[in-house]
PDB file of C-alpha atoms in Angstrom:
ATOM      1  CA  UNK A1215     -44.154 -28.300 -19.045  1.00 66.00           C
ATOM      2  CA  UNK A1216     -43.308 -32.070 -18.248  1.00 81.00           C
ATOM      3  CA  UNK A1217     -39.269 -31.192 -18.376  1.00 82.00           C
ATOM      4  CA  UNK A1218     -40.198 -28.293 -15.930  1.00 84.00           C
ATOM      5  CA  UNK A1219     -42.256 -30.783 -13.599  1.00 86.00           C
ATOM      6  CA  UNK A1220     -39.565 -32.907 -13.853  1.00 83.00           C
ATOM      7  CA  UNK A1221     -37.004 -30.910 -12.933  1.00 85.00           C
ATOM      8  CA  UNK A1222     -38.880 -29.343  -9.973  1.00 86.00           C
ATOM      9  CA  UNK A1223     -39.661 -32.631  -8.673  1.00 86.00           C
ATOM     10  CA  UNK A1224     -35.509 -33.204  -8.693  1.00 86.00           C
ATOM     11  CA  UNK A1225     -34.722 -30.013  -6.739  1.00 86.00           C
ATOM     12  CA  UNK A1226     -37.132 -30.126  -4.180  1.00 87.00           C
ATOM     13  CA  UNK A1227     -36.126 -34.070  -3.581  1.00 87.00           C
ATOM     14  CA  UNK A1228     -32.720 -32.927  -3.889  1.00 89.00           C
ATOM     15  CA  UNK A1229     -32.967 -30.133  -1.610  1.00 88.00           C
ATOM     16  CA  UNK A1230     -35.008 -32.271   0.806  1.00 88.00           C
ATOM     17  CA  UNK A1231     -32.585 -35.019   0.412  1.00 89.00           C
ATOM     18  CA  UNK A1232     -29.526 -32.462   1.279  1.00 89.00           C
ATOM     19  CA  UNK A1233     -31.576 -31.297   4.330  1.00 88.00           C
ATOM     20  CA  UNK A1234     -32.100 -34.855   5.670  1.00 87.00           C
ATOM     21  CA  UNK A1235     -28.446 -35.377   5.356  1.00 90.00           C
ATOM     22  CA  UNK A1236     -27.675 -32.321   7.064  1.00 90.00           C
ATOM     23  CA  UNK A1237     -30.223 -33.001   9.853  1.00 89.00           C
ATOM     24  CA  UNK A1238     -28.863 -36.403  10.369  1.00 90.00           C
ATOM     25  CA  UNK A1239     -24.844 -35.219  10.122  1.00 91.00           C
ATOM     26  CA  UNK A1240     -25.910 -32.444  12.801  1.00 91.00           C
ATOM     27  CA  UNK A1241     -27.298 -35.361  15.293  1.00 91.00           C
ATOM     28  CA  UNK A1242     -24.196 -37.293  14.566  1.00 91.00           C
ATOM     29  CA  UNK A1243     -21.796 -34.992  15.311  1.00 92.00           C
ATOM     30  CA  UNK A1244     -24.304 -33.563  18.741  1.00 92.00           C
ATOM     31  CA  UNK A1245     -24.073 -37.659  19.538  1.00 92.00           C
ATOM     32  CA  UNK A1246     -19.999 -37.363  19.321  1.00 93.00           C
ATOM     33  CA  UNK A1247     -20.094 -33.829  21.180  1.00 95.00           C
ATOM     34  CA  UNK A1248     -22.274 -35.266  24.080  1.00 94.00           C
ATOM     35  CA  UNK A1249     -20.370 -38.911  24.360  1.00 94.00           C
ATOM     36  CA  UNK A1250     -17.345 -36.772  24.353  1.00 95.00           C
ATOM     37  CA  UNK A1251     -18.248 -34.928  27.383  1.00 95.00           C
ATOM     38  CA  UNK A1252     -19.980 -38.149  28.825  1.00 96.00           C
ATOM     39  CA  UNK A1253     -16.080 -39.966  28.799  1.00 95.00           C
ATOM     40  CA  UNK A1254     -14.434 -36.892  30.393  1.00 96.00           C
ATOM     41  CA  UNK A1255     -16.953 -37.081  33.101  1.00 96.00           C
ATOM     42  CA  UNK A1256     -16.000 -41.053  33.490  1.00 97.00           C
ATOM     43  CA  UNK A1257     -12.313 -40.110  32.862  1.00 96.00           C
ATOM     44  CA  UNK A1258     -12.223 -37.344  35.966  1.00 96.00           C
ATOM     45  CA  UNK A1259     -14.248 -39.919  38.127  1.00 97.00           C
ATOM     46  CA  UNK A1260     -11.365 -43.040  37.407  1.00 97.00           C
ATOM     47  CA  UNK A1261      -8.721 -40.072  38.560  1.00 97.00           C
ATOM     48  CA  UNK A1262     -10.983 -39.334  42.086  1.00 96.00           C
ATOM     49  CA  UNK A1263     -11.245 -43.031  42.213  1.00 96.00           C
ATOM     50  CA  UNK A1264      -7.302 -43.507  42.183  1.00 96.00           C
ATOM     51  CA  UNK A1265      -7.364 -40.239  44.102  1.00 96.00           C
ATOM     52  CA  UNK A1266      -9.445 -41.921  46.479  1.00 96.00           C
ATOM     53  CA  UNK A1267      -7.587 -45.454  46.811  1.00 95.00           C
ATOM     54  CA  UNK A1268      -3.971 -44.087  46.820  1.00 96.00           C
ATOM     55  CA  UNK A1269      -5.584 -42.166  49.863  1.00 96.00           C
ATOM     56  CA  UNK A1270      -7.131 -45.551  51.543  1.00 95.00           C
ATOM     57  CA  UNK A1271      -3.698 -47.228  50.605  1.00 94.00           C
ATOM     58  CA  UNK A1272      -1.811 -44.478  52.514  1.00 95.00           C
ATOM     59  CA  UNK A1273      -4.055 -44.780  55.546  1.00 95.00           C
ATOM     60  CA  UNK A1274      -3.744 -48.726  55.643  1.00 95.00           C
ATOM     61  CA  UNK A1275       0.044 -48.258  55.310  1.00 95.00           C
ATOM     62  CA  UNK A1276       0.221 -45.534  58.168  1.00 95.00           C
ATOM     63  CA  UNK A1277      -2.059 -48.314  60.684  1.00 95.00           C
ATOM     64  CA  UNK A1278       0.320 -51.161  59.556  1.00 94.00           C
ATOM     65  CA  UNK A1279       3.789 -48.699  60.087  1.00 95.00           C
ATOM     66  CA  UNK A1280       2.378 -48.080  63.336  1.00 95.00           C
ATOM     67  CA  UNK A1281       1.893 -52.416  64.168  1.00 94.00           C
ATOM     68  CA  UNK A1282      -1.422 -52.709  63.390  1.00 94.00           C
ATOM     69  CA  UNK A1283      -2.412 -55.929  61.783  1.00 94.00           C
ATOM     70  CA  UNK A1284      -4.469 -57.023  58.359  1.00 93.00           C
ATOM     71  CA  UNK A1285      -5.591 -60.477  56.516  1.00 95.00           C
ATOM     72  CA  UNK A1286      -2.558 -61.987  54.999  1.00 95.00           C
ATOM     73  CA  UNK A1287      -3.041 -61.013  51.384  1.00 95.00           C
ATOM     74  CA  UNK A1288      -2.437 -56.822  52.917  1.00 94.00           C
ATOM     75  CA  UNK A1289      -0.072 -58.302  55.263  1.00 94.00           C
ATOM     76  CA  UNK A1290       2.044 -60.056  52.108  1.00 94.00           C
ATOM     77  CA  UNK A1291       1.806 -56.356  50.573  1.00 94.00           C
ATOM     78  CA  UNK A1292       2.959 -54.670  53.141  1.00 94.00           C
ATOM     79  CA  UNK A1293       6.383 -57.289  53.506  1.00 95.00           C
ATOM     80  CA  UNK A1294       6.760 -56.401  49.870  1.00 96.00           C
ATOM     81  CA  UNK A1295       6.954 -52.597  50.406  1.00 96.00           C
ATOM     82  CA  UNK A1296       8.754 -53.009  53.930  1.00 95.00           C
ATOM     83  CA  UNK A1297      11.488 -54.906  51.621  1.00 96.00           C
ATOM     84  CA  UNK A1298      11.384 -52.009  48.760  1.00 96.00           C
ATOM     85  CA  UNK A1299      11.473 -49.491  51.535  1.00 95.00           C
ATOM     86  CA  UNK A1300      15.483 -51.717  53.010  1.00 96.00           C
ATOM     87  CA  UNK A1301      16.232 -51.916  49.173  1.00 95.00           C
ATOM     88  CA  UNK A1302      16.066 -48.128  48.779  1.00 96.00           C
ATOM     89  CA  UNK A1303      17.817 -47.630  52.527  1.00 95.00           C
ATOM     90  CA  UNK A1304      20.502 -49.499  50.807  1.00 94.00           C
ATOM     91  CA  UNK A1305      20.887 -48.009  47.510  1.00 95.00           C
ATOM     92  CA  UNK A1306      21.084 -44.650  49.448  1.00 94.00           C
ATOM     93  CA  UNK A1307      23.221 -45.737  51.390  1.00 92.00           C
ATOM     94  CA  UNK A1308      25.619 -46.876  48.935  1.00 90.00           C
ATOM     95  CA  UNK A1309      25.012 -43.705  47.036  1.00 90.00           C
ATOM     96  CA  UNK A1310      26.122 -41.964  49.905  1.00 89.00           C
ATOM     97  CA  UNK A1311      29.595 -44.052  50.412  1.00 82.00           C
ATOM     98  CA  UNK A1312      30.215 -43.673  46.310  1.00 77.00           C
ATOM     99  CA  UNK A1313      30.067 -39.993  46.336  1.00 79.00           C
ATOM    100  CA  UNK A1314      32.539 -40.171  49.336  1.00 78.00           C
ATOM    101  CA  UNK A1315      34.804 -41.804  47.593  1.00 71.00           C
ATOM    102  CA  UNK A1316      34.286 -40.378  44.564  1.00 70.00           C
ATOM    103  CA  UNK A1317      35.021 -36.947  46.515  1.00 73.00           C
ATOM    104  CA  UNK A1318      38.295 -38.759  48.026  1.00 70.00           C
ATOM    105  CA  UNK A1319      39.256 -39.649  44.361  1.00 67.00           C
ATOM    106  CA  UNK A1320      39.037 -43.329  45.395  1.00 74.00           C
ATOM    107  CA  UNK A1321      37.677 -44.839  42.070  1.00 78.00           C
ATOM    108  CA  UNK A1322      39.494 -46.726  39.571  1.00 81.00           C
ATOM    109  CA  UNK A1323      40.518 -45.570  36.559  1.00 80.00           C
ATOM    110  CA  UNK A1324      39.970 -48.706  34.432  1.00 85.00           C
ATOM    111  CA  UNK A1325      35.778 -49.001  35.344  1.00 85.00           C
ATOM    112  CA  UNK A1326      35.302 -46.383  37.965  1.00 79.00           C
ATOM    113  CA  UNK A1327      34.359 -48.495  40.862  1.00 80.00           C
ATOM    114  CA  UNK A1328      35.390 -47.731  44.743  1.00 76.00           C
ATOM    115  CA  UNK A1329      38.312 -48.487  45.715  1.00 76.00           C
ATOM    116  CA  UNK A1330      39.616 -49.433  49.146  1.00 74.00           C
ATOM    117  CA  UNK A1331      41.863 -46.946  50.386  1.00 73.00           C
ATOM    118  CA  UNK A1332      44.832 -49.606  50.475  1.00 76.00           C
ATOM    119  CA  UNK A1333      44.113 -51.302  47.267  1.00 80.00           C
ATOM    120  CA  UNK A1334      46.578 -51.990  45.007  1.00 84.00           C
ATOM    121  CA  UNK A1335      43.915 -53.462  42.476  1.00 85.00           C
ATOM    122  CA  UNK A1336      40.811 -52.856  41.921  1.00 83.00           C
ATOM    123  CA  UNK A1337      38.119 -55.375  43.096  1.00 82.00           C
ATOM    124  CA  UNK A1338      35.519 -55.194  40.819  1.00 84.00           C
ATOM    125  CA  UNK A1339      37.589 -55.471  37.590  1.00 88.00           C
ATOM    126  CA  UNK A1340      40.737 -56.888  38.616  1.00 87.00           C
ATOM    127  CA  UNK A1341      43.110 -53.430  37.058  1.00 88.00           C
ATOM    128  CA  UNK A1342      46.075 -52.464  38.816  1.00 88.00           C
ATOM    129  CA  UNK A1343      45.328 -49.427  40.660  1.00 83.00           C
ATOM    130  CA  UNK A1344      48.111 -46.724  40.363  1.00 79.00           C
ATOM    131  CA  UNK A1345      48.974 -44.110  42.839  1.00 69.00           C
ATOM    132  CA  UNK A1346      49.110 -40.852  41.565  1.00 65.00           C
ATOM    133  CA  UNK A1347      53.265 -39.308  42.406  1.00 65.00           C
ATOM    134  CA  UNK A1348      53.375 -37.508  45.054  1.00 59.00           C
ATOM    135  CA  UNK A1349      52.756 -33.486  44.480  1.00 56.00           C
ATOM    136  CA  UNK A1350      55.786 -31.832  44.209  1.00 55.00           C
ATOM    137  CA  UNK A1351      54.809 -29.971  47.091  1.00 51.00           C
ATOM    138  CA  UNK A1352      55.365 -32.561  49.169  1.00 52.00           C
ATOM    139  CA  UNK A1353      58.462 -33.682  50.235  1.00 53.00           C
ATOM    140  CA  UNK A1354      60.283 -36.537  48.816  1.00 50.00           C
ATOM    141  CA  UNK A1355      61.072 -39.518  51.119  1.00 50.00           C
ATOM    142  CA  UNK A1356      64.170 -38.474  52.950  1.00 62.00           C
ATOM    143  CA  UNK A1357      65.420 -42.246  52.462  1.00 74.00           C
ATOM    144  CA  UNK A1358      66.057 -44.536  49.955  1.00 84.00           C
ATOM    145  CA  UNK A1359      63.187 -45.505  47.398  1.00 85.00           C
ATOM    146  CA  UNK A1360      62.346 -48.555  45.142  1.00 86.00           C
ATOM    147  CA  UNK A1361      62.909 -47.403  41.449  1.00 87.00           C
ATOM    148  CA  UNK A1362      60.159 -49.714  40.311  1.00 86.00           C
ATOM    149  CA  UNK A1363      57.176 -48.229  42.639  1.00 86.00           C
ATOM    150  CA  UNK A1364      58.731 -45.350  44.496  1.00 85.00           C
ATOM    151  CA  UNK A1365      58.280 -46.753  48.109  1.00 86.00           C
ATOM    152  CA  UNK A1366      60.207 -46.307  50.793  1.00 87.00           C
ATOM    153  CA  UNK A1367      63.037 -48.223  51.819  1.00 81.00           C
ATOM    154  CA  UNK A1368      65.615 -49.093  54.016  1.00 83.00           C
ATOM    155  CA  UNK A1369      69.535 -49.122  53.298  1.00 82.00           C
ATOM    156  CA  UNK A1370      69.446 -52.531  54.307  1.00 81.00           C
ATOM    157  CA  UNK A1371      66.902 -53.903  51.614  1.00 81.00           C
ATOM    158  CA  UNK A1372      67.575 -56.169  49.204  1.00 83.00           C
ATOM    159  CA  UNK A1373      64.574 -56.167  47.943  1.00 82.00           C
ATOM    160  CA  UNK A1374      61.396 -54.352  47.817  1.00 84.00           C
ATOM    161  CA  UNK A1375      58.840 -54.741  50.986  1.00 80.00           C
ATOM    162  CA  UNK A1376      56.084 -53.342  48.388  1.00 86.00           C
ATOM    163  CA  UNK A1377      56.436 -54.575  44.639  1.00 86.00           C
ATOM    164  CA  UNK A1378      59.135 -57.666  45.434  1.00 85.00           C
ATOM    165  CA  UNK A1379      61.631 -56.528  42.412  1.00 86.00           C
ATOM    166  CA  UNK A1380      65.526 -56.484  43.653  1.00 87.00           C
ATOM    167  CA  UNK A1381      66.804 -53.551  44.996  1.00 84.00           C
ATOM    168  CA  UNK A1382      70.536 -52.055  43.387  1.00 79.00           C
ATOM    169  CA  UNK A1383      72.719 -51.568  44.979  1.00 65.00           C
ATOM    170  CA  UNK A1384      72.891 -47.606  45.696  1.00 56.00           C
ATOM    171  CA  UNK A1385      75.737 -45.874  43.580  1.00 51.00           C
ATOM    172  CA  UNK A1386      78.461 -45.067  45.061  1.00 51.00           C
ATOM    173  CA  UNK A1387      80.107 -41.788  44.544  1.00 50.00           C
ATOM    174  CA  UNK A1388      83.240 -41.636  42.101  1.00 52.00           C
ATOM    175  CA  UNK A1389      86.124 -39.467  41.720  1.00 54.00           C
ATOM    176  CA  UNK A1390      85.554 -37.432  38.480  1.00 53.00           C
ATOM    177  CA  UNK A1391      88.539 -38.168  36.568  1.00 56.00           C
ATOM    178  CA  UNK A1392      91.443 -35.562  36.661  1.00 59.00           C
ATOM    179  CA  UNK A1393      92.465 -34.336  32.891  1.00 56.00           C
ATOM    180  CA  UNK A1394      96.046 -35.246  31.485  1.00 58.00           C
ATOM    181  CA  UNK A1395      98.324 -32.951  32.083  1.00 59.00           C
ATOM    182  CA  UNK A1396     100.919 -32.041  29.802  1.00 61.00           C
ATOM    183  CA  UNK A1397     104.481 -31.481  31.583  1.00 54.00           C
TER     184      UNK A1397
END
């Protein structure tokens, strides 16, 4: 009967030891469950708090827009955003003029920056800005023209008034030559 005793004595200590454990694993994981919910709650009152100041911000900024004044440390702020507000005027701005010229066609080829409408380089990376040949639908200078760079010129040029190189003279018509005749 001793071996029976014995081995009673185990599984009720064993069985009261796996209850305890269970008892204590189920307030454990009730402690997670309710600190859980307890740092959502702080979580969603942080976002009403930066609900709340982006909304006291917004009013200070609508007084000092409309002159009021502040101590210096809000007044320091506030010349920091008036200068981000000129910075993006600017940047706008010059988005604005780039997609103009970008629509005129007006960008270099070599790095894509504007380009004056005159240039014959480009001013941000030095290239040599070439001008597209005239479509064929328009018509072809009724004068002479530079063979180097196509502009126009006058008869009595020597040399270019555009690209500098020396003009030739223009050819002069010849006579074909008459065949040999046999008599």
């Amino acid at each position: 009967m001793a071996l029976r005793e014995k081995l009673s004595s185990f599984a009720v200590g064993a069985a009261s030891k796996a209850n305890s454990l269970a008892v204590e694993a189920a307030a454990k994981a009730n402690l997670a469950i309710e600190n859980s919910k307890l740092n959502l709650k702080i979580n969603n009152e942080e976002k009403k708090i930066d609900t709340f100041t982006v909304s006291i911000g917004e009013l200070i900024l609508d007084k000092l827009d409309g002159g009021e004044t502040f101590d210096d440390e809000i007044m320091a702020l506030y010349s920091s955003i008036q200068a981000a507000r000129e910075s993006i005027t600017s940047a706008r701005a010059q988005i604005e003029a780039n997609n103009r010229q970008a629509e005129a066609g007006d960008l270099c080829a070599v790095c894509g920056a504007p380009l004056a409408q005159d240039a014959k380089f480009c001013g941000a990376c030095g290239a040599k800005v070439e001008h597209p040949e005239p479509a064929e639908e328009e018509a072809a200078p009724a004068g002479r023209t530079c063979p180097h760079c196509h502009a126009e010129v006058t008869e009595e040029d020597v040399f270019c008034t555009q690209c500098g190189i020396k003009l030739e003279d223009p050819p002069v018509a010849e006579e074909a030559p008459t065949a040999p005749t046999m008599d």
